[in-house]
Amino acid sequence: GDSVTQMEGPVTLSEEAFLTINCTYTATGYPSLFWYVQYPGEGLQLLLKATKADDKGSNKGFEATYRKETTSFHLEKGSVQVSDSAVYFCALTYNNNDMRFGAGTRLTVKP
Amino acid sequence: DAGVTQSPTHLIKTRGQQVTLRCSPKSGHDTVSWYQQALGQGPQFIFQYYEEEERQRGNFPDRFSGHQFPNYSSELNVNALLLGDSALYLCASSLKSGGRTEAFFGQGTRLTVV
């Protein structure tokens, strides 16, 4: 079945470092792809999304491009801040039905 | 707009008991999905409700059941609780006719089974 695999953490970076969190997917069709962020003790917040191949989602300095040829949706940010420390989830879905999530990647940014 | 609201925020139950969790969707949304997130893992899909009927179900036993009301709010019921049911339960709402619009998640209910 459809699934998402994301880079295992934890990831620890210094403030202003470049961030990449890898995400690859397996899908029978053409799903929408998402990155969600979860802060300690909270639910999931949508960070960005892309609904078709070559779309780039972006928000708060984070970016990810839907790459059909490599079945990837890697998350990047040019300069991380301490406030970006959280768990990041890559996910896919067809029309908001059964959403498949990766296992999550914990990011810690140190000052 | 209050977004997706869930209640209660925390709950402690004893093994074998039954529990009911509640969810109010974001204004304008008509579809509610429930997810279980065990500690250190990604959310797992339990089921989805639309037009007061269960439309899709993940790989969860019949001990997990739900309901959707005419105002689109929803309940998740778990019977005969097991220690392994301890998790964060997340509710997500969306608009069925919204196509590729995103789902919005609530803050979750933290269930601890002792």
JSON list of C-alpha atoms in Angstrom, two decimals:
[
{"chain": "A", "resi": 1, "resn": "GLY", "atom": "CA", "xyz": [0.00, 0.00, 0.00]},
{"chain": "A", "resi": 2, "resn": "ASP", "atom": "CA", "xyz": [0.90, 3.65, -0.09]},
{"chain": "A", "resi": 3, "resn": "SER", "atom": "CA", "xyz": [3.47, 4.71, 2.46]},
{"chain": "A", "resi": 4, "resn": "VAL", "atom": "CA", "xyz": [5.90, 7.41, 3.53]},
{"chain": "A", "resi": 5, "resn": "THR", "atom": "CA", "xyz": [9.47, 6.96, 4.71]},
{"chain": "A", "resi": 6, "resn": "GLN", "atom": "CA", "xyz": [11.29, 9.82, 6.33]},
{"chain": "A", "resi": 7, "resn": "MET", "atom": "CA", "xyz": [14.78, 10.27, 7.61]},
{"chain": "A", "resi": 8, "resn": "GLU", "atom": "CA", "xyz": [15.29, 9.03, 11.10]},
{"chain": "A", "resi": 9, "resn": "GLY", "atom": "CA", "xyz": [16.25, 11.46, 13.77]},
{"chain": "A", "resi": 10, "resn": "PRO", "atom": "CA", "xyz": [16.98, 12.97, 15.98]},
{"chain": "A", "resi": 11, "resn": "VAL", "atom": "CA", "xyz": [18.55, 15.85, 14.12]},
{"chain": "A", "resi": 12, "resn": "THR", "atom": "CA", "xyz": [20.52, 18.43, 16.10]},
{"chain": "A", "resi": 13, "resn": "LEU", "atom": "CA", "xyz": [21.64, 21.67, 14.47]},
{"chain": "A", "resi": 14, "resn": "SER", "atom": "CA", "xyz": [23.08, 24.97, 15.54]},
{"chain": "A", "resi": 15, "resn": "GLU", "atom": "CA", "xyz": [21.05, 28.13, 15.01]},
{"chain": "A", "resi": 16, "resn": "GLU", "atom": "CA", "xyz": [21.30, 29.47, 11.43]},
{"chain": "A", "resi": 17, "resn": "ALA", "atom": "CA", "xyz": [22.36, 26.09, 10.03]},
{"chain": "A", "resi": 18, "resn": "PHE", "atom": "CA", "xyz": [20.81, 24.62, 6.87]},
{"chain": "A", "resi": 19, "resn": "LEU", "atom": "CA", "xyz": [18.14, 21.98, 7.38]},
{"chain": "A", "resi": 20, "resn": "THR", "atom": "CA", "xyz": [17.17, 19.04, 5.19]},
{"chain": "A", "resi": 21, "resn": "ILE", "atom": "CA", "xyz": [14.78, 16.31, 6.28]},
{"chain": "A", "resi": 22, "resn": "ASN", "atom": "CA", "xyz": [14.38, 13.61, 3.66]},
{"chain": "A", "resi": 23, "resn": "CYS", "atom": "CA", "xyz": [11.00, 12.13, 2.77]},
{"chain": "A", "resi": 24, "resn": "THR", "atom": "CA", "xyz": [10.24, 9.55, 0.11]},
{"chain": "A", "resi": 25, "resn": "TYR", "atom": "CA", "xyz": [6.91, 8.00, -0.71]},
{"chain": "A", "resi": 26, "resn": "THR", "atom": "CA", "xyz": [5.39, 4.96, -2.36]},
{"chain": "A", "resi": 27, "resn": "ALA", "atom": "CA", "xyz": [2.07, 5.57, -4.06]},
{"chain": "A", "resi": 28, "resn": "THR", "atom": "CA", "xyz": [-0.13, 3.86, -6.62]},
{"chain": "A", "resi": 29, "resn": "GLY", "atom": "CA", "xyz": [-1.60, 7.15, -7.80]},
{"chain": "A", "resi": 30, "resn": "TYR", "atom": "CA", "xyz": [-0.90, 10.87, -7.49]},
{"chain": "A", "resi": 31, "resn": "PRO", "atom": "CA", "xyz": [-1.41, 11.91, -3.90]},
{"chain": "A", "resi": 32, "resn": "SER", "atom": "CA", "xyz": [-1.10, 15.27, -2.25]},
{"chain": "A", "resi": 33, "resn": "LEU", "atom": "CA", "xyz": [1.97, 15.60, -0.04]},
{"chain": "A", "resi": 34, "resn": "PHE", "atom": "CA", "xyz": [2.26, 17.44, 3.25]},
{"chain": "A", "resi": 35, "resn": "TRP", "atom": "CA", "xyz": [4.66, 18.41, 5.98]},
{"chain": "A", "resi": 36, "resn": "TYR", "atom": "CA", "xyz": [3.16, 18.75, 9.45]},
{"chain": "A", "resi": 37, "resn": "VAL", "atom": "CA", "xyz": [4.93, 20.03, 12.58]},
{"chain": "A", "resi": 38, "resn": "GLN", "atom": "CA", "xyz": [4.21, 18.98, 16.15]},
{"chain": "A", "resi": 39, "resn": "TYR", "atom": "CA", "xyz": [5.44, 21.03, 19.09]},
{"chain": "A", "resi": 40, "resn": "PRO", "atom": "CA", "xyz": [5.74, 19.38, 22.52]},
{"chain": "A", "resi": 41, "resn": "GLY", "atom": "CA", "xyz": [2.37, 18.47, 23.99]},
{"chain": "A", "resi": 42, "resn": "GLU", "atom": "CA", "xyz": [0.43, 19.72, 20.98]},
{"chain": "A", "resi": 43, "resn": "GLY", "atom": "CA", "xyz": [-1.40, 18.38, 17.95]},
{"chain": "A", "resi": 44, "resn": "LEU", "atom": "CA", "xyz": [-0.29, 18.65, 14.33]},
{"chain": "A", "resi": 45, "resn": "GLN", "atom": "CA", "xyz": [0.01, 21.91, 12.46]},
{"chain": "A", "resi": 46, "resn": "LEU", "atom": "CA", "xyz": [0.19, 22.03, 8.69]},
{"chain": "A", "resi": 47, "resn": "LEU", "atom": "CA", "xyz": [3.53, 23.47, 7.63]},
{"chain": "A", "resi": 48, "resn": "LEU", "atom": "CA", "xyz": [3.24, 23.22, 3.85]},
{"chain": "A", "resi": 49, "resn": "LYS", "atom": "CA", "xyz": [1.70, 21.15, 1.09]},
{"chain": "A", "resi": 50, "resn": "ALA", "atom": "CA", "xyz": [1.97, 20.29, -2.61]},
{"chain": "A", "resi": 51, "resn": "THR", "atom": "CA", "xyz": [-0.83, 18.78, -4.65]},
{"chain": "A", "resi": 52, "resn": "LYS", "atom": "CA", "xyz": [0.88, 17.79, -7.90]},
{"chain": "A", "resi": 53, "resn": "ALA", "atom": "CA", "xyz": [4.27, 17.00, -9.40]},
{"chain": "A", "resi": 54, "resn": "ASP", "atom": "CA", "xyz": [6.78, 19.88, -9.49]},
{"chain": "A", "resi": 55, "resn": "ASP", "atom": "CA", "xyz": [4.68, 21.97, -7.08]},
{"chain": "A", "resi": 56, "resn": "LYS", "atom": "CA", "xyz": [6.72, 23.72, -4.41]},
{"chain": "A", "resi": 57, "resn": "GLY", "atom": "CA", "xyz": [5.16, 24.26, -1.02]},
{"chain": "A", "resi": 58, "resn": "SER", "atom": "CA", "xyz": [6.59, 26.97, 1.20]},
{"chain": "A", "resi": 59, "resn": "ASN", "atom": "CA", "xyz": [5.84, 28.55, 4.56]},
{"chain": "A", "resi": 60, "resn": "LYS", "atom": "CA", "xyz": [7.83, 30.33, 7.30]},
{"chain": "A", "resi": 61, "resn": "GLY", "atom": "CA", "xyz": [11.09, 29.83, 5.38]},
{"chain": "A", "resi": 62, "resn": "PHE", "atom": "CA", "xyz": [10.52, 26.09, 4.89]},
{"chain": "A", "resi": 63, "resn": "GLU", "atom": "CA", "xyz": [10.25, 24.63, 1.38]},
{"chain": "A", "resi": 64, "resn": "ALA", "atom": "CA", "xyz": [9.58, 21.26, -0.21]},
{"chain": "A", "resi": 65, "resn": "THR", "atom": "CA", "xyz": [9.18, 20.27, -3.86]},
{"chain": "A", "resi": 66, "resn": "TYR", "atom": "CA", "xyz": [7.00, 17.38, -5.07]},
{"chain": "A", "resi": 67, "resn": "ARG", "atom": "CA", "xyz": [9.38, 15.26, -7.17]},
{"chain": "A", "resi": 68, "resn": "LYS", "atom": "CA", "xyz": [7.54, 12.52, -9.02]},
{"chain": "A", "resi": 69, "resn": "GLU", "atom": "CA", "xyz": [10.67, 11.16, -10.71]},
{"chain": "A", "resi": 70, "resn": "THR", "atom": "CA", "xyz": [12.40, 10.51, -7.38]},
{"chain": "A", "resi": 71, "resn": "THR", "atom": "CA", "xyz": [9.16, 10.06, -5.36]},
{"chain": "A", "resi": 72, "resn": "SER", "atom": "CA", "xyz": [10.46, 12.57, -2.84]},
{"chain": "A", "resi": 73, "resn": "PHE", "atom": "CA", "xyz": [9.29, 15.59, -0.88]},
{"chain": "A", "resi": 74, "resn": "HIS", "atom": "CA", "xyz": [12.31, 16.71, 1.11]},
{"chain": "A", "resi": 75, "resn": "LEU", "atom": "CA", "xyz": [11.90, 19.54, 3.62]},
{"chain": "A", "resi": 76, "resn": "GLU", "atom": "CA", "xyz": [14.49, 22.34, 3.61]},
{"chain": "A", "resi": 77, "resn": "LYS", "atom": "CA", "xyz": [15.15, 25.58, 5.45]},
{"chain": "A", "resi": 78, "resn": "GLY", "atom": "CA", "xyz": [18.09, 27.83, 4.85]},
{"chain": "A", "resi": 79, "resn": "SER", "atom": "CA", "xyz": [18.59, 29.08, 8.41]},
{"chain": "A", "resi": 80, "resn": "VAL", "atom": "CA", "xyz": [16.94, 27.36, 11.36]},
{"chain": "A", "resi": 81, "resn": "GLN", "atom": "CA", "xyz": [16.01, 29.03, 14.63]},
{"chain": "A", "resi": 82, "resn": "VAL", "atom": "CA", "xyz": [15.67, 27.66, 18.14]},
{"chain": "A", "resi": 83, "resn": "SER", "atom": "CA", "xyz": [11.90, 28.05, 17.77]},
{"chain": "A", "resi": 84, "resn": "ASP", "atom": "CA", "xyz": [11.93, 25.49, 14.92]},
{"chain": "A", "resi": 85, "resn": "SER", "atom": "CA", "xyz": [12.68, 22.72, 17.41]},
{"chain": "A", "resi": 86, "resn": "ALA", "atom": "CA", "xyz": [9.81, 20.24, 17.02]},
{"chain": "A", "resi": 87, "resn": "VAL", "atom": "CA", "xyz": [8.88, 16.92, 15.42]},
{"chain": "A", "resi": 88, "resn": "TYR", "atom": "CA", "xyz": [8.27, 17.04, 11.66]},
{"chain": "A", "resi": 89, "resn": "PHE", "atom": "CA", "xyz": [5.99, 14.57, 9.85]},
{"chain": "A", "resi": 90, "resn": "CYS", "atom": "CA", "xyz": [5.77, 13.93, 6.13]},
{"chain": "A", "resi": 91, "resn": "ALA", "atom": "CA", "xyz": [2.38, 12.64, 4.95]},
{"chain": "A", "resi": 92, "resn": "LEU", "atom": "CA", "xyz": [0.38, 11.76, 1.86]},
{"chain": "A", "resi": 93, "resn": "THR", "atom": "CA", "xyz": [-3.30, 11.48, 1.10]},
{"chain": "A", "resi": 94, "resn": "TYR", "atom": "CA", "xyz": [-5.82, 11.31, -1.72]},
{"chain": "A", "resi": 95, "resn": "ASN", "atom": "CA", "xyz": [-8.52, 13.92, -1.13]},
{"chain": "A", "resi": 96, "resn": "ASN", "atom": "CA", "xyz": [-8.08, 13.88, 2.65]},
{"chain": "A", "resi": 97, "resn": "ASN", "atom": "CA", "xyz": [-8.99, 10.24, 3.04]},
{"chain": "A", "resi": 98, "resn": "ASP", "atom": "CA", "xyz": [-6.74, 7.84, 4.93]},
{"chain": "A", "resi": 99, "resn": "MET", "atom": "CA", "xyz": [-3.66, 10.03, 5.53]},
{"chain": "A", "resi": 100, "resn": "ARG", "atom": "CA", "xyz": [-0.38, 8.09, 5.72]},
{"chain": "A", "resi": 101, "resn": "PHE", "atom": "CA", "xyz": [2.33, 9.57, 7.93]},
{"chain": "A", "resi": 102, "resn": "GLY", "atom": "CA", "xyz": [6.01, 8.94, 8.27]},
{"chain": "A", "resi": 103, "resn": "ALA", "atom": "CA", "xyz": [7.45, 8.10, 11.69]},
{"chain": "A", "resi": 104, "resn": "GLY", "atom": "CA", "xyz": [8.48, 11.69, 12.34]},
{"chain": "A", "resi": 105, "resn": "THR", "atom": "CA", "xyz": [11.86, 13.41, 12.67]},
{"chain": "A", "resi": 106, "resn": "ARG", "atom": "CA", "xyz": [12.73, 15.25, 15.85]},
{"chain": "A", "resi": 107, "resn": "LEU", "atom": "CA", "xyz": [14.68, 18.46, 15.27]},
{"chain": "A", "resi": 108, "resn": "THR", "atom": "CA", "xyz": [16.56, 20.23, 18.03]},
{"chain": "A", "resi": 109, "resn": "VAL", "atom": "CA", "xyz": [18.14, 23.60, 17.29]},
{"chain": "A", "resi": 110, "resn": "LYS", "atom": "CA", "xyz": [20.75, 24.84, 19.75]},
{"chain": "A", "resi": 111, "resn": "PRO", "atom": "CA", "xyz": [21.59, 28.52, 20.22]},
{"chain": "B", "resi": 1, "resn": "ASP", "atom": "CA", "xyz": [-12.90, 30.42, 14.01]},
{"chain": "B", "resi": 2, "resn": "ALA", "atom": "CA", "xyz": [-12.18, 27.99, 16.85]},
{"chain": "B", "resi": 3, "resn": "GLY", "atom": "CA", "xyz": [-10.59, 25.40, 14.59]},
{"chain": "B", "resi": 4, "resn": "VAL", "atom": "CA", "xyz": [-10.84, 21.74, 15.54]},
{"chain": "B", "resi": 5, "resn": "THR", "atom": "CA", "xyz": [-11.55, 21.24, 19.23]},
{"chain": "B", "resi": 6, "resn": "GLN", "atom": "CA", "xyz": [-11.19, 18.02, 21.16]},
{"chain": "B", "resi": 7, "resn": "SER", "atom": "CA", "xyz": [-12.22, 17.04, 24.66]},
{"chain": "B", "resi": 8, "resn": "PRO", "atom": "CA", "xyz": [-11.03, 16.09, 27.14]},
{"chain": "B", "resi": 9, "resn": "THR", "atom": "CA", "xyz": [-7.35, 17.03, 26.79]},
{"chain": "B", "resi": 10, "resn": "HIS", "atom": "CA", "xyz": [-6.16, 14.31, 29.16]},
{"chain": "B", "resi": 11, "resn": "LEU", "atom": "CA", "xyz": [-7.78, 11.16, 30.46]},
{"chain": "B", "resi": 12, "resn": "ILE", "atom": "CA", "xyz": [-6.71, 8.28, 32.68]},
{"chain": "B", "resi": 13, "resn": "LYS", "atom": "CA", "xyz": [-8.66, 5.03, 32.50]},
{"chain": "B", "resi": 14, "resn": "THR", "atom": "CA", "xyz": [-8.27, 1.57, 33.94]},
{"chain": "B", "resi": 15, "resn": "ARG", "atom": "CA", "xyz": [-7.71, -1.51, 31.78]},
{"chain": "B", "resi": 16, "resn": "GLY", "atom": "CA", "xyz": [-11.05, -3.00, 30.71]},
{"chain": "B", "resi": 17, "resn": "GLN", "atom": "CA", "xyz": [-12.96, 0.25, 30.96]},
{"chain": "B", "resi": 18, "resn": "GLN", "atom": "CA", "xyz": [-14.62, 2.13, 28.14]},
{"chain": "B", "resi": 19, "resn": "VAL", "atom": "CA", "xyz": [-13.83, 5.67, 26.98]},
{"chain": "B", "resi": 20, "resn": "THR", "atom": "CA", "xyz": [-15.48, 8.30, 24.77]},
{"chain": "B", "resi": 21, "resn": "LEU", "atom": "CA", "xyz": [-13.51, 11.09, 23.13]},
{"chain": "B", "resi": 22, "resn": "ARG", "atom": "CA", "xyz": [-15.14, 14.06, 21.43]},
{"chain": "B", "resi": 23, "resn": "CYS", "atom": "CA", "xyz": [-14.32, 16.27, 18.46]},
{"chain": "B", "resi": 24, "resn": "SER", "atom": "CA", "xyz": [-15.86, 19.40, 16.98]},
{"chain": "B", "resi": 25, "resn": "PRO", "atom": "CA", "xyz": [-14.69, 20.09, 13.43]},
{"chain": "B", "resi": 26, "resn": "LYS", "atom": "CA", "xyz": [-13.55, 23.38, 12.02]},
{"chain": "B", "resi": 27, "resn": "SER", "atom": "CA", "xyz": [-16.42, 25.58, 10.94]},
{"chain": "B", "resi": 28, "resn": "GLY", "atom": "CA", "xyz": [-17.53, 24.67, 7.41]},
{"chain": "B", "resi": 29, "resn": "HIS", "atom": "CA", "xyz": [-16.02, 21.19, 7.47]},
{"chain": "B", "resi": 30, "resn": "ASP", "atom": "CA", "xyz": [-18.19, 18.09, 7.12]},
{"chain": "B", "resi": 31, "resn": "THR", "atom": "CA", "xyz": [-15.74, 15.20, 7.45]},
{"chain": "B", "resi": 32, "resn": "VAL", "atom": "CA", "xyz": [-14.01, 13.96, 10.58]},
{"chain": "B", "resi": 33, "resn": "SER", "atom": "CA", "xyz": [-11.11, 11.51, 10.75]},
{"chain": "B", "resi": 34, "resn": "TRP", "atom": "CA", "xyz": [-9.58, 9.97, 13.86]},
{"chain": "B", "resi": 35, "resn": "TYR", "atom": "CA", "xyz": [-5.94, 9.00, 14.34]},
{"chain": "B", "resi": 36, "resn": "GLN", "atom": "CA", "xyz": [-3.99, 7.22, 17.07]},
{"chain": "B", "resi": 37, "resn": "GLN", "atom": "CA", "xyz": [-0.46, 8.45, 17.75]},
{"chain": "B", "resi": 38, "resn": "ALA", "atom": "CA", "xyz": [1.59, 6.20, 20.01]},
{"chain": "B", "resi": 39, "resn": "LEU", "atom": "CA", "xyz": [4.59, 7.74, 21.75]},
{"chain": "B", "resi": 40, "resn": "GLY", "atom": "CA", "xyz": [7.43, 8.38, 19.33]},
{"chain": "B", "resi": 41, "resn": "GLN", "atom": "CA", "xyz": [5.46, 7.33, 16.26]},
{"chain": "B", "resi": 42, "resn": "GLY", "atom": "CA", "xyz": [3.48, 8.90, 13.46]},
{"chain": "B", "resi": 43, "resn": "PRO", "atom": "CA", "xyz": [-0.31, 9.04, 13.58]},
{"chain": "B", "resi": 44, "resn": "GLN", "atom": "CA", "xyz": [-2.20, 5.94, 12.41]},
{"chain": "B", "resi": 45, "resn": "PHE", "atom": "CA", "xyz": [-5.60, 6.27, 10.72]},
{"chain": "B", "resi": 46, "resn": "ILE", "atom": "CA", "xyz": [-8.50, 4.77, 12.68]},
{"chain": "B", "resi": 47, "resn": "PHE", "atom": "CA", "xyz": [-11.56, 5.76, 10.66]},
{"chain": "B", "resi": 48, "resn": "GLN", "atom": "CA", "xyz": [-13.33, 8.57, 8.85]},
{"chain": "B", "resi": 49, "resn": "TYR", "atom": "CA", "xyz": [-16.92, 9.80, 9.16]},
{"chain": "B", "resi": 50, "resn": "TYR", "atom": "CA", "xyz": [-18.93, 11.68, 6.57]},
{"chain": "B", "resi": 51, "resn": "GLU", "atom": "CA", "xyz": [-22.70, 12.17, 6.43]},
{"chain": "B", "resi": 52, "resn": "GLU", "atom": "CA", "xyz": [-22.98, 10.38, 9.78]},
{"chain": "B", "resi": 53, "resn": "GLU", "atom": "CA", "xyz": [-21.54, 7.15, 8.41]},
{"chain": "B", "resi": 54, "resn": "GLU", "atom": "CA", "xyz": [-18.16, 5.46, 8.70]},
{"chain": "B", "resi": 55, "resn": "ARG", "atom": "CA", "xyz": [-16.67, 5.73, 5.23]},
{"chain": "B", "resi": 56, "resn": "GLN", "atom": "CA", "xyz": [-13.19, 4.34, 5.67]},
{"chain": "B", "resi": 57, "resn": "ARG", "atom": "CA", "xyz": [-11.48, 2.31, 8.35]},
{"chain": "B", "resi": 58, "resn": "GLY", "atom": "CA", "xyz": [-7.88, 1.59, 9.14]},
{"chain": "B", "resi": 59, "resn": "ASN", "atom": "CA", "xyz": [-6.46, -1.54, 10.70]},
{"chain": "B", "resi": 60, "resn": "PHE", "atom": "CA", "xyz": [-8.08, -1.22, 14.14]},
{"chain": "B", "resi": 61, "resn": "PRO", "atom": "CA", "xyz": [-10.23, -3.78, 15.96]},
{"chain": "B", "resi": 62, "resn": "ASP", "atom": "CA", "xyz": [-13.97, -3.46, 16.47]},
{"chain": "B", "resi": 63, "resn": "ARG", "atom": "CA", "xyz": [-13.33, -2.23, 20.01]},
{"chain": "B", "resi": 64, "resn": "PHE", "atom": "CA", "xyz": [-12.84, 1.12, 18.29]},
{"chain": "B", "resi": 65, "resn": "SER", "atom": "CA", "xyz": [-16.11, 2.63, 17.15]},
{"chain": "B", "resi": 66, "resn": "GLY", "atom": "CA", "xyz": [-17.39, 6.07, 16.35]},
{"chain": "B", "resi": 67, "resn": "HIS", "atom": "CA", "xyz": [-20.28, 8.28, 15.60]},
{"chain": "B", "resi": 68, "resn": "GLN", "atom": "CA", "xyz": [-20.92, 11.50, 13.73]},
{"chain": "B", "resi": 69, "resn": "PHE", "atom": "CA", "xyz": [-23.78, 13.80, 14.64]},
{"chain": "B", "resi": 70, "resn": "PRO", "atom": "CA", "xyz": [-25.90, 16.01, 12.35]},
{"chain": "B", "resi": 71, "resn": "ASN", "atom": "CA", "xyz": [-23.81, 19.04, 13.36]},
{"chain": "B", "resi": 72, "resn": "TYR", "atom": "CA", "xyz": [-20.72, 17.15, 12.05]},
{"chain": "B", "resi": 73, "resn": "SER", "atom": "CA", "xyz": [-19.18, 16.67, 15.50]},
{"chain": "B", "resi": 74, "resn": "SER", "atom": "CA", "xyz": [-17.90, 13.21, 16.25]},
{"chain": "B", "resi": 75, "resn": "GLU", "atom": "CA", "xyz": [-17.14, 10.75, 19.03]},
{"chain": "B", "resi": 76, "resn": "LEU", "atom": "CA", "xyz": [-14.57, 8.00, 19.25]},
{"chain": "B", "resi": 77, "resn": "ASN", "atom": "CA", "xyz": [-15.42, 5.12, 21.59]},
{"chain": "B", "resi": 78, "resn": "VAL", "atom": "CA", "xyz": [-12.97, 2.49, 22.74]},
{"chain": "B", "resi": 79, "resn": "ASN", "atom": "CA", "xyz": [-14.24, -0.54, 24.67]},
{"chain": "B", "resi": 80, "resn": "ALA", "atom": "CA", "xyz": [-12.34, -3.02, 26.83]},
{"chain": "B", "resi": 81, "resn": "LEU", "atom": "CA", "xyz": [-9.31, -0.76, 27.08]},
{"chain": "B", "resi": 82, "resn": "LEU", "atom": "CA", "xyz": [-5.86, -2.31, 26.87]},
{"chain": "B", "resi": 83, "resn": "LEU", "atom": "CA", "xyz": [-2.60, -0.87, 28.13]},
{"chain": "B", "resi": 84, "resn": "GLY", "atom": "CA", "xyz": [-1.55, -0.59, 24.48]},
{"chain": "B", "resi": 85, "resn": "ASP", "atom": "CA", "xyz": [-4.39, 1.83, 23.79]},
{"chain": "B", "resi": 86, "resn": "SER", "atom": "CA", "xyz": [-2.44, 4.51, 25.65]},
{"chain": "B", "resi": 87, "resn": "ALA", "atom": "CA", "xyz": [-1.74, 7.18, 23.05]},
{"chain": "B", "resi": 88, "resn": "LEU", "atom": "CA", "xyz": [-2.55, 10.64, 21.77]},
{"chain": "B", "resi": 89, "resn": "TYR", "atom": "CA", "xyz": [-5.82, 10.53, 19.84]},
{"chain": "B", "resi": 90, "resn": "LEU", "atom": "CA", "xyz": [-6.07, 13.15, 17.12]},
{"chain": "B", "resi": 91, "resn": "CYS", "atom": "CA", "xyz": [-9.13, 14.35, 15.30]},
{"chain": "B", "resi": 92, "resn": "ALA", "atom": "CA", "xyz": [-8.86, 15.94, 11.86]},
{"chain": "B", "resi": 93, "resn": "SER", "atom": "CA", "xyz": [-11.56, 17.72, 9.92]},
{"chain": "B", "resi": 94, "resn": "SER", "atom": "CA", "xyz": [-11.84, 18.47, 6.23]},
{"chain": "B", "resi": 95, "resn": "LEU", "atom": "CA", "xyz": [-14.37, 19.31, 3.56]},
{"chain": "B", "resi": 96, "resn": "LYS", "atom": "CA", "xyz": [-15.37, 16.31, 1.44]},
{"chain": "B", "resi": 97, "resn": "SER", "atom": "CA", "xyz": [-16.01, 18.43, -1.62]},
{"chain": "B", "resi": 98, "resn": "GLY", "atom": "CA", "xyz": [-12.82, 20.40, -1.02]},
{"chain": "B", "resi": 99, "resn": "GLY", "atom": "CA", "xyz": [-10.71, 18.19, -3.22]},
{"chain": "B", "resi": 100, "resn": "ARG", "atom": "CA", "xyz": [-7.06, 18.67, -2.40]},
{"chain": "B", "resi": 101, "resn": "THR", "atom": "CA", "xyz": [-7.51, 21.11, 0.47]},
{"chain": "B", "resi": 102, "resn": "GLU", "atom": "CA", "xyz": [-5.78, 20.18, 3.68]},
{"chain": "B", "resi": 103, "resn": "ALA", "atom": "CA", "xyz": [-7.13, 18.58, 6.82]},
{"chain": "B", "resi": 104, "resn": "PHE", "atom": "CA", "xyz": [-6.92, 20.50, 10.10]},
{"chain": "B", "resi": 105, "resn": "PHE", "atom": "CA", "xyz": [-5.97, 18.71, 13.29]},
{"chain": "B", "resi": 106, "resn": "GLY", "atom": "CA", "xyz": [-7.06, 19.27, 16.85]},
{"chain": "B", "resi": 107, "resn": "GLN", "atom": "CA", "xyz": [-4.72, 19.37, 19.83]},
{"chain": "B", "resi": 108, "resn": "GLY", "atom": "CA", "xyz": [-5.51, 15.78, 20.69]},
{"chain": "B", "resi": 109, "resn": "THR", "atom": "CA", "xyz": [-6.66, 13.81, 23.73]},
{"chain": "B", "resi": 110, "resn": "ARG", "atom": "CA", "xyz": [-3.91, 12.11, 25.71]},
{"chain": "B", "resi": 111, "resn": "LEU", "atom": "CA", "xyz": [-5.32, 8.77, 26.93]},
{"chain": "B", "resi": 112, "resn": "THR", "atom": "CA", "xyz": [-3.43, 6.82, 29.56]},
{"chain": "B", "resi": 113, "resn": "VAL", "atom": "CA", "xyz": [-4.60, 3.30, 30.41]},
{"chain": "B", "resi": 114, "resn": "VAL", "atom": "CA", "xyz": [-3.35, 1.94, 33.73]}
]
